[in-house]
mmCIF file of C-alpha atoms in Angstrom:
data_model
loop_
_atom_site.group_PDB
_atom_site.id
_atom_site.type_symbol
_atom_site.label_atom_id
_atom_site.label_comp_id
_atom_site.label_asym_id
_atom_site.label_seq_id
_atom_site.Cartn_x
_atom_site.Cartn_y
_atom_site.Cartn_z
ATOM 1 C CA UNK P 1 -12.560 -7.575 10.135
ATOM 2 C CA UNK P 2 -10.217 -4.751 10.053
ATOM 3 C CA UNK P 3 -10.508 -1.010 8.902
ATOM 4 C CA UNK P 4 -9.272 2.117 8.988
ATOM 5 C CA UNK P 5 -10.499 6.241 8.662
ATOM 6 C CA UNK P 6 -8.887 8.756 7.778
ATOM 7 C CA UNK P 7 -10.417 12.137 8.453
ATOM 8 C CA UNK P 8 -9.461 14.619 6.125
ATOM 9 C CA UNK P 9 -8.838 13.713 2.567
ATOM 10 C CA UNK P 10 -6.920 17.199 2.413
ATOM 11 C CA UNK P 11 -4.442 19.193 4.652
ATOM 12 C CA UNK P 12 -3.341 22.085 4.113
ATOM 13 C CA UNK P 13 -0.148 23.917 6.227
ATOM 14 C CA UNK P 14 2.129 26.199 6.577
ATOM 15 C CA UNK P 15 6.055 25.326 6.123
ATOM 16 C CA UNK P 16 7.739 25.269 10.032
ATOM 17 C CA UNK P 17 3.837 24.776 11.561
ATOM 18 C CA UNK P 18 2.894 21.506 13.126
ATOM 19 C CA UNK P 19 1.591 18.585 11.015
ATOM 20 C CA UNK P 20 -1.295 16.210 12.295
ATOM 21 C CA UNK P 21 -2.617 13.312 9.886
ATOM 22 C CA UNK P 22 -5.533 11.581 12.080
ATOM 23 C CA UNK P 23 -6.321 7.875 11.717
ATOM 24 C CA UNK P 24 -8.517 5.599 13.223
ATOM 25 C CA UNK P 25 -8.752 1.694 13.408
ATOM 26 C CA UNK P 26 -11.089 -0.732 14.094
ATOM 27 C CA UNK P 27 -9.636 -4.559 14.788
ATOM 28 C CA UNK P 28 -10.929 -7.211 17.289
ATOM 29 C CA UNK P 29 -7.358 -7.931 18.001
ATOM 30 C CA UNK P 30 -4.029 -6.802 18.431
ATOM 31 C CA UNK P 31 -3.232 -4.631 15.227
ATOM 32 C CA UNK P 32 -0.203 -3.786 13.664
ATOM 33 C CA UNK P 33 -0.336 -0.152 12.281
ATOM 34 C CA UNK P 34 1.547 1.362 9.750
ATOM 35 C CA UNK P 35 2.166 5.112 7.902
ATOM 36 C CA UNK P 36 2.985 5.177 4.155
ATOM 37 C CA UNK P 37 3.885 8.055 1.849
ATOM 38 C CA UNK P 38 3.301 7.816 -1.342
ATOM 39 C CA UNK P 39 4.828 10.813 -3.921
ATOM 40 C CA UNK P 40 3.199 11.049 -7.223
ATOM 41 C CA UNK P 41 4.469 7.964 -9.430
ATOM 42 C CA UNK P 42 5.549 6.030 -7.031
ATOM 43 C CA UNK P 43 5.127 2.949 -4.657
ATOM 44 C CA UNK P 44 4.474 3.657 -1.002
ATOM 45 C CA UNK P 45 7.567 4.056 1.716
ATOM 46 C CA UNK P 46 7.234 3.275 5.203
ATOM 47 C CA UNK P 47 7.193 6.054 7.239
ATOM 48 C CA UNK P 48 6.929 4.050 10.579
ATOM 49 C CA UNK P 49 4.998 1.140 12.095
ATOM 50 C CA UNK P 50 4.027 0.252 15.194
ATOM 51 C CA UNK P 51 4.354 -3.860 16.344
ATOM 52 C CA UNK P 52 3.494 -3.703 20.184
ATOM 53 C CA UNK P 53 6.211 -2.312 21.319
ATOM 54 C CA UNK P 54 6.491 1.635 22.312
ATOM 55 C CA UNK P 55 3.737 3.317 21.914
ATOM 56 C CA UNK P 56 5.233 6.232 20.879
ATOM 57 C CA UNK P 57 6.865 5.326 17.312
ATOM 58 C CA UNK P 58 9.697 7.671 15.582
ATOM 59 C CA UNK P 59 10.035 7.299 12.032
ATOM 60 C CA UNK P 60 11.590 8.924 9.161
ATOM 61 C CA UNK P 61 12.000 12.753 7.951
ATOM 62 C CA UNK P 62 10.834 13.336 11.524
ATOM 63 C CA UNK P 63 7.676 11.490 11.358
ATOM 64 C CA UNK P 64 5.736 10.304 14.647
ATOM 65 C CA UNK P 65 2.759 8.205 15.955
ATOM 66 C CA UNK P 66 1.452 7.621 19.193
ATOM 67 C CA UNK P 67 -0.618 4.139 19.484
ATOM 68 C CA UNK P 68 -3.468 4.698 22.067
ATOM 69 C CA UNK P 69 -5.666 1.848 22.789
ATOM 70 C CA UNK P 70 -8.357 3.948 24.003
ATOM 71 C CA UNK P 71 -9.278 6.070 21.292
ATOM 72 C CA UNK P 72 -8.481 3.582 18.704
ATOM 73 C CA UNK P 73 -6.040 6.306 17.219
ATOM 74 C CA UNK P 74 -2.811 6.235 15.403
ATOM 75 C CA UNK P 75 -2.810 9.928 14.458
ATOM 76 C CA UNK P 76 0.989 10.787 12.352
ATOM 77 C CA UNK P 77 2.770 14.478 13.302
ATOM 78 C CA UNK P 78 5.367 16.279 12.660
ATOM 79 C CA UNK P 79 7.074 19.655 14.563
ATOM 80 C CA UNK P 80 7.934 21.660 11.969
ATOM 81 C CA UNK P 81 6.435 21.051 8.159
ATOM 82 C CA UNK P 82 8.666 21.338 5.239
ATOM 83 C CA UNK P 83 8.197 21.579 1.472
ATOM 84 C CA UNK P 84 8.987 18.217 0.538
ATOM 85 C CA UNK P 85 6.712 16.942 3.030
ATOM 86 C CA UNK P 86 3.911 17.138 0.281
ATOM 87 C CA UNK P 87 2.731 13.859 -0.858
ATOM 88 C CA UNK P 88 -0.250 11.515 -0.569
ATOM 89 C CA UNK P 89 0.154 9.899 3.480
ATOM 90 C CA UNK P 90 -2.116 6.746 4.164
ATOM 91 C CA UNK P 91 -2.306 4.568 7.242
ATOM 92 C CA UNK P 92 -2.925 1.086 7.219
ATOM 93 C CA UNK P 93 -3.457 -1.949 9.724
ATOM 94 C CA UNK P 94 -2.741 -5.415 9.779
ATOM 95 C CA UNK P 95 -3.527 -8.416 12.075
ATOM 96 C CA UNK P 96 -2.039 -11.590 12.720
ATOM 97 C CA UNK P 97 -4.470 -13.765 10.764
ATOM 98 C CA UNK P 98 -4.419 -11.688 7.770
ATOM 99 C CA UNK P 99 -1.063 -10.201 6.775
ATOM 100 C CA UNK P 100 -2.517 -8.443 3.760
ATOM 101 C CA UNK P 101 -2.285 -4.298 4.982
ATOM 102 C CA UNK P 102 -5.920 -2.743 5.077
ATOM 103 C CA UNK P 103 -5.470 0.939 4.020
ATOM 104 C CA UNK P 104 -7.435 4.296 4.730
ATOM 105 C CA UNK P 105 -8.574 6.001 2.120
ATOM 106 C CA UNK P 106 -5.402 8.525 2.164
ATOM 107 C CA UNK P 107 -4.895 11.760 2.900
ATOM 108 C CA UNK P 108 -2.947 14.693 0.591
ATOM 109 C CA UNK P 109 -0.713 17.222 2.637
ATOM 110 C CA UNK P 110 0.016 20.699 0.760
ATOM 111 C CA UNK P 111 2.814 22.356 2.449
ATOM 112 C CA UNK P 112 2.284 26.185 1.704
ATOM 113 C CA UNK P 113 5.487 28.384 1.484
ATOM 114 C CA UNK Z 1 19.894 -3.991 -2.161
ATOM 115 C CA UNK Z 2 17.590 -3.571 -5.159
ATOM 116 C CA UNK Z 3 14.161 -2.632 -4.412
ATOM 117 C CA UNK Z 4 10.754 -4.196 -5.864
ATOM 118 C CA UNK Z 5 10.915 -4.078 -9.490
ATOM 119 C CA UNK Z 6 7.813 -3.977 -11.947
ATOM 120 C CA UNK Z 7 7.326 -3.923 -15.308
ATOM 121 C CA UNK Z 8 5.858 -2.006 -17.191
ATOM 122 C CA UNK Z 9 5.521 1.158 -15.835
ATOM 123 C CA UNK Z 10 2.742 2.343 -17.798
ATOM 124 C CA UNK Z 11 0.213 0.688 -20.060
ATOM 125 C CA UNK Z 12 -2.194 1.832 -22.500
ATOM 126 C CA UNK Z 13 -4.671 -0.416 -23.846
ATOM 127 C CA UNK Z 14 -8.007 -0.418 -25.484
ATOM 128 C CA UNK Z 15 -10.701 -2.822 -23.612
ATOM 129 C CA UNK Z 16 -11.472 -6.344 -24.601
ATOM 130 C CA UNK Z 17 -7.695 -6.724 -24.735
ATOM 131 C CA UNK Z 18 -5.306 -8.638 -22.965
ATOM 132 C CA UNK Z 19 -2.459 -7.107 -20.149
ATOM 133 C CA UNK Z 20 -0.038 -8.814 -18.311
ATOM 134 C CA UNK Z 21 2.065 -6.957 -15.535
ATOM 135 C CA UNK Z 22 5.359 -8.595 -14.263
ATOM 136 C CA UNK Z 23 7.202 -8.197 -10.487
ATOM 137 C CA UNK Z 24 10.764 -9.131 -9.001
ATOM 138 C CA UNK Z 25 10.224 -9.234 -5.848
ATOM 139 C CA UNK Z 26 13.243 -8.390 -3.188
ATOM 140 C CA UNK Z 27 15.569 -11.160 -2.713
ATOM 141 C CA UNK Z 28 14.601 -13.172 -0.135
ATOM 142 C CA UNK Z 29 11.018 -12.210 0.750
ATOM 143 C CA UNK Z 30 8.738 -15.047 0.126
ATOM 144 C CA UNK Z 31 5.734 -13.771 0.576
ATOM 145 C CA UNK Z 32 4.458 -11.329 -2.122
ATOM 146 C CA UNK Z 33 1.344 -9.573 -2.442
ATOM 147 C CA UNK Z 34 -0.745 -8.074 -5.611
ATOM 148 C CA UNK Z 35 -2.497 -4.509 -4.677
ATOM 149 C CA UNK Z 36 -5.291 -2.657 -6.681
ATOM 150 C CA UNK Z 37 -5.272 0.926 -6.429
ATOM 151 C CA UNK Z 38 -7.764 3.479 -7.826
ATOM 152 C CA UNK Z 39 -7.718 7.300 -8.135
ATOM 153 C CA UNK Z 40 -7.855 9.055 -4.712
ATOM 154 C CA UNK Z 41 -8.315 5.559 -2.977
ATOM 155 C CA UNK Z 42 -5.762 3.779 -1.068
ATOM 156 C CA UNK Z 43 -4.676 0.003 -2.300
ATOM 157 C CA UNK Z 44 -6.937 -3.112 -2.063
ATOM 158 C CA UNK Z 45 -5.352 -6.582 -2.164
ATOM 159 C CA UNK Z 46 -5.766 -8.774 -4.826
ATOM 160 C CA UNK Z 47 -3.586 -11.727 -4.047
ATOM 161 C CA UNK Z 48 -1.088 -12.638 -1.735
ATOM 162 C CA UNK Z 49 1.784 -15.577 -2.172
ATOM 163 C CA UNK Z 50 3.604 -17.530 0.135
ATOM 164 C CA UNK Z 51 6.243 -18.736 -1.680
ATOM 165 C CA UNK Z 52 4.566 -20.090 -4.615
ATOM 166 C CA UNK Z 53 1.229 -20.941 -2.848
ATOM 167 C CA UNK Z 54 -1.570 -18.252 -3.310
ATOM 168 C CA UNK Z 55 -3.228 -18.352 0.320
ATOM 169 C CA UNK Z 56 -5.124 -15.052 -0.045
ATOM 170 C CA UNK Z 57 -6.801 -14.544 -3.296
ATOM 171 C CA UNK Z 58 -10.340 -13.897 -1.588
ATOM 172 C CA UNK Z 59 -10.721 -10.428 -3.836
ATOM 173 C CA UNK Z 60 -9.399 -11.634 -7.196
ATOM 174 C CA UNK Z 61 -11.605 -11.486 -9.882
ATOM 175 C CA UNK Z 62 -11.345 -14.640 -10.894
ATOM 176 C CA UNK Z 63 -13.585 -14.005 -14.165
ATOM 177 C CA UNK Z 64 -11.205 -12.334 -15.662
ATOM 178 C CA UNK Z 65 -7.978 -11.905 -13.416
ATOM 179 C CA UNK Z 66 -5.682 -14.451 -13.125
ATOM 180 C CA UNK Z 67 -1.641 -14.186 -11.429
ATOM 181 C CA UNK Z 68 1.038 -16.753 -11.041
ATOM 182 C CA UNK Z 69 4.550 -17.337 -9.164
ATOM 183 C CA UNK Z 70 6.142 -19.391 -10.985
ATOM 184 C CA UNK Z 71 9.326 -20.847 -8.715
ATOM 185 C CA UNK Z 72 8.261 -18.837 -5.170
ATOM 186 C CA UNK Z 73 9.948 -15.682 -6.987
ATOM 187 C CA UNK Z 74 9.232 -13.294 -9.529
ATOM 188 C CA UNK Z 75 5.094 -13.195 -9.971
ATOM 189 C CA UNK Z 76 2.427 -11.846 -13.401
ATOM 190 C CA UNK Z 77 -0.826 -10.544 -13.104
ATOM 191 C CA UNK Z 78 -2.817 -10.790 -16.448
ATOM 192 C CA UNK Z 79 -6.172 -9.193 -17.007
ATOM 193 C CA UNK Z 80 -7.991 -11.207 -20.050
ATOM 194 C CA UNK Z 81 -9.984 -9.290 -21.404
ATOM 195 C CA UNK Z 82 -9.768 -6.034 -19.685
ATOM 196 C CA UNK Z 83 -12.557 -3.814 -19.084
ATOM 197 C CA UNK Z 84 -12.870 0.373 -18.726
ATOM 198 C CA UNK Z 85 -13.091 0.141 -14.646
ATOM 199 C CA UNK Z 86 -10.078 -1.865 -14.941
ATOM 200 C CA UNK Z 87 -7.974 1.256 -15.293
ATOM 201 C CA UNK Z 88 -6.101 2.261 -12.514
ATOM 202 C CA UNK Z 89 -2.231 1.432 -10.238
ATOM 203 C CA UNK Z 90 -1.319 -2.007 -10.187
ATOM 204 C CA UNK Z 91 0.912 -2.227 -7.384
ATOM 205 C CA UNK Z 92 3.246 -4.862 -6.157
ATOM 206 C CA UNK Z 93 4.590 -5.433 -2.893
ATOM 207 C CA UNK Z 94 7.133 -8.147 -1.143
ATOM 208 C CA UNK Z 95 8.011 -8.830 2.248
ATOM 209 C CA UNK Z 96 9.297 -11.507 5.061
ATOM 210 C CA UNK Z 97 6.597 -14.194 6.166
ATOM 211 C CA UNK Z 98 6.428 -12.975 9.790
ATOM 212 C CA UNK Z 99 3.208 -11.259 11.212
ATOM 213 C CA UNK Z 100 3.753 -7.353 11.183
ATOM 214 C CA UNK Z 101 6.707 -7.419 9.087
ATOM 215 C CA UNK Z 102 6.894 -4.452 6.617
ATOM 216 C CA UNK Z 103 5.973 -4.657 2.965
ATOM 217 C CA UNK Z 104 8.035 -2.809 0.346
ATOM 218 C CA UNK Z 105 6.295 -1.525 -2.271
ATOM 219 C CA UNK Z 106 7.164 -1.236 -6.111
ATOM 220 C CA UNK Z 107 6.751 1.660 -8.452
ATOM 221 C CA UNK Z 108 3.655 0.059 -9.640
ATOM 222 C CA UNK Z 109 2.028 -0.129 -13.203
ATOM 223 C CA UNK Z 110 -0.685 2.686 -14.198
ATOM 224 C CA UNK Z 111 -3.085 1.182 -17.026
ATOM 225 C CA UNK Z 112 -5.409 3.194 -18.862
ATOM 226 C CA UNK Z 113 -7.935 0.863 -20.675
ATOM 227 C CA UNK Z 114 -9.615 3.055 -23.783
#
């Protein structure tokens, strides 16, 4: 079975510094990987994903994620942080026999002016 | 292109009653999915379609949860009768049947059962 952590339920930054959302998987096979946002009252938009391709994954609003096999990881960052940034980020992983996303528990960035 | 649609957006009920949340998925995705989402948690699935097939319905509560797609498109989700834990995002998603393709993900319905 699949799963996912995500340390930190809360981050906190400054607007311009660097933004780092850590998550972790564990899958017996090949996963798929994926970064939502989700702003208050609404669904959840794909930030990026990563299918097995580059492991180094550009997304949208200047999102990031580096897949590394080693550690497991699939950490999300950003350069520079902006106000709008703030919003409710959680990772998820699927795997070829079970297409159904399995999602961390979340975790809430506060962008501080 | 129109995005996931669901209906209704909110829902306030008092428990024992019966709720019944609708989806449109996007045009041309056959597979669509049924999430579960409670305060600070990220979504659980509840059921997932293929076409009009369920083939993943492994955490519905059957006991009282029951869904249906009805011609491989639009899908309902009815809670009979619903209880206080029941409260929470009901959240509908769509996407293409291949492995690792992305799901898009409707507004969702947020019930409050009193």
């Amino acid at each position: 079975a699949q799963s996912v952590t995500q340390l930190g339920s809360h981050v906190s930054v400054s607007e311009g510094a660097l933004v780092l959302l850590r998550c972790n998987y564990s899958s017996s096979v090949p996963p798929y990987l994926f970064w939502y946002v989700q702003y208050p009252n609404q669904g959840l938009q794909l930030l990026l994903k990563y299918t097995s391709a580059a492991t180094l994954v550009k997304g949208i609003n200047g999102f990031e994620a580096e897949f590394k096999k080693s550690e497991t990881s699939f950490h999300l960052t950003k350069p520079s942080a902006h106000m709008s940034d703030a919003a409710e980020y959680f990772c998820a992983v699927s795997i070829a026999g079970r297409r159904a996303l399995t999602f961390g528990s979340g975790t809430r960035l506060q962008v501080q002016p | 292109e129109a995005g996931v649609v669901q209906s209704p957006r909110y829902k306030i009920i008092e428990k024992k009653q019966p709720v019944a949340f609708w989806c449109n998925p996007i045009s041309g995705h056959n597979t669509l999915y049924w999430y579960l989402q409670n305060l600070g948690q990220g979504p659980e699935l509840l059921i997932r379609y293929e076409n009009e097939e369920a083939v993943d319905d492994s955490q519905l509560p059957k006991d009282r949860f029951s869904a249906e797609r009805l011609k491989g498109v639009d899908s309902t989700l009815k809670i009979q009768p619903a209880e206080l834990g029941d409260s929470a995002v009901y959240l509908c998603a769509s996407s293409l049947m291949a492995v690792g393709e992305t799901q898009y993900f409707g507004p969702g319905t947020r019930l409050l059962v009193l």
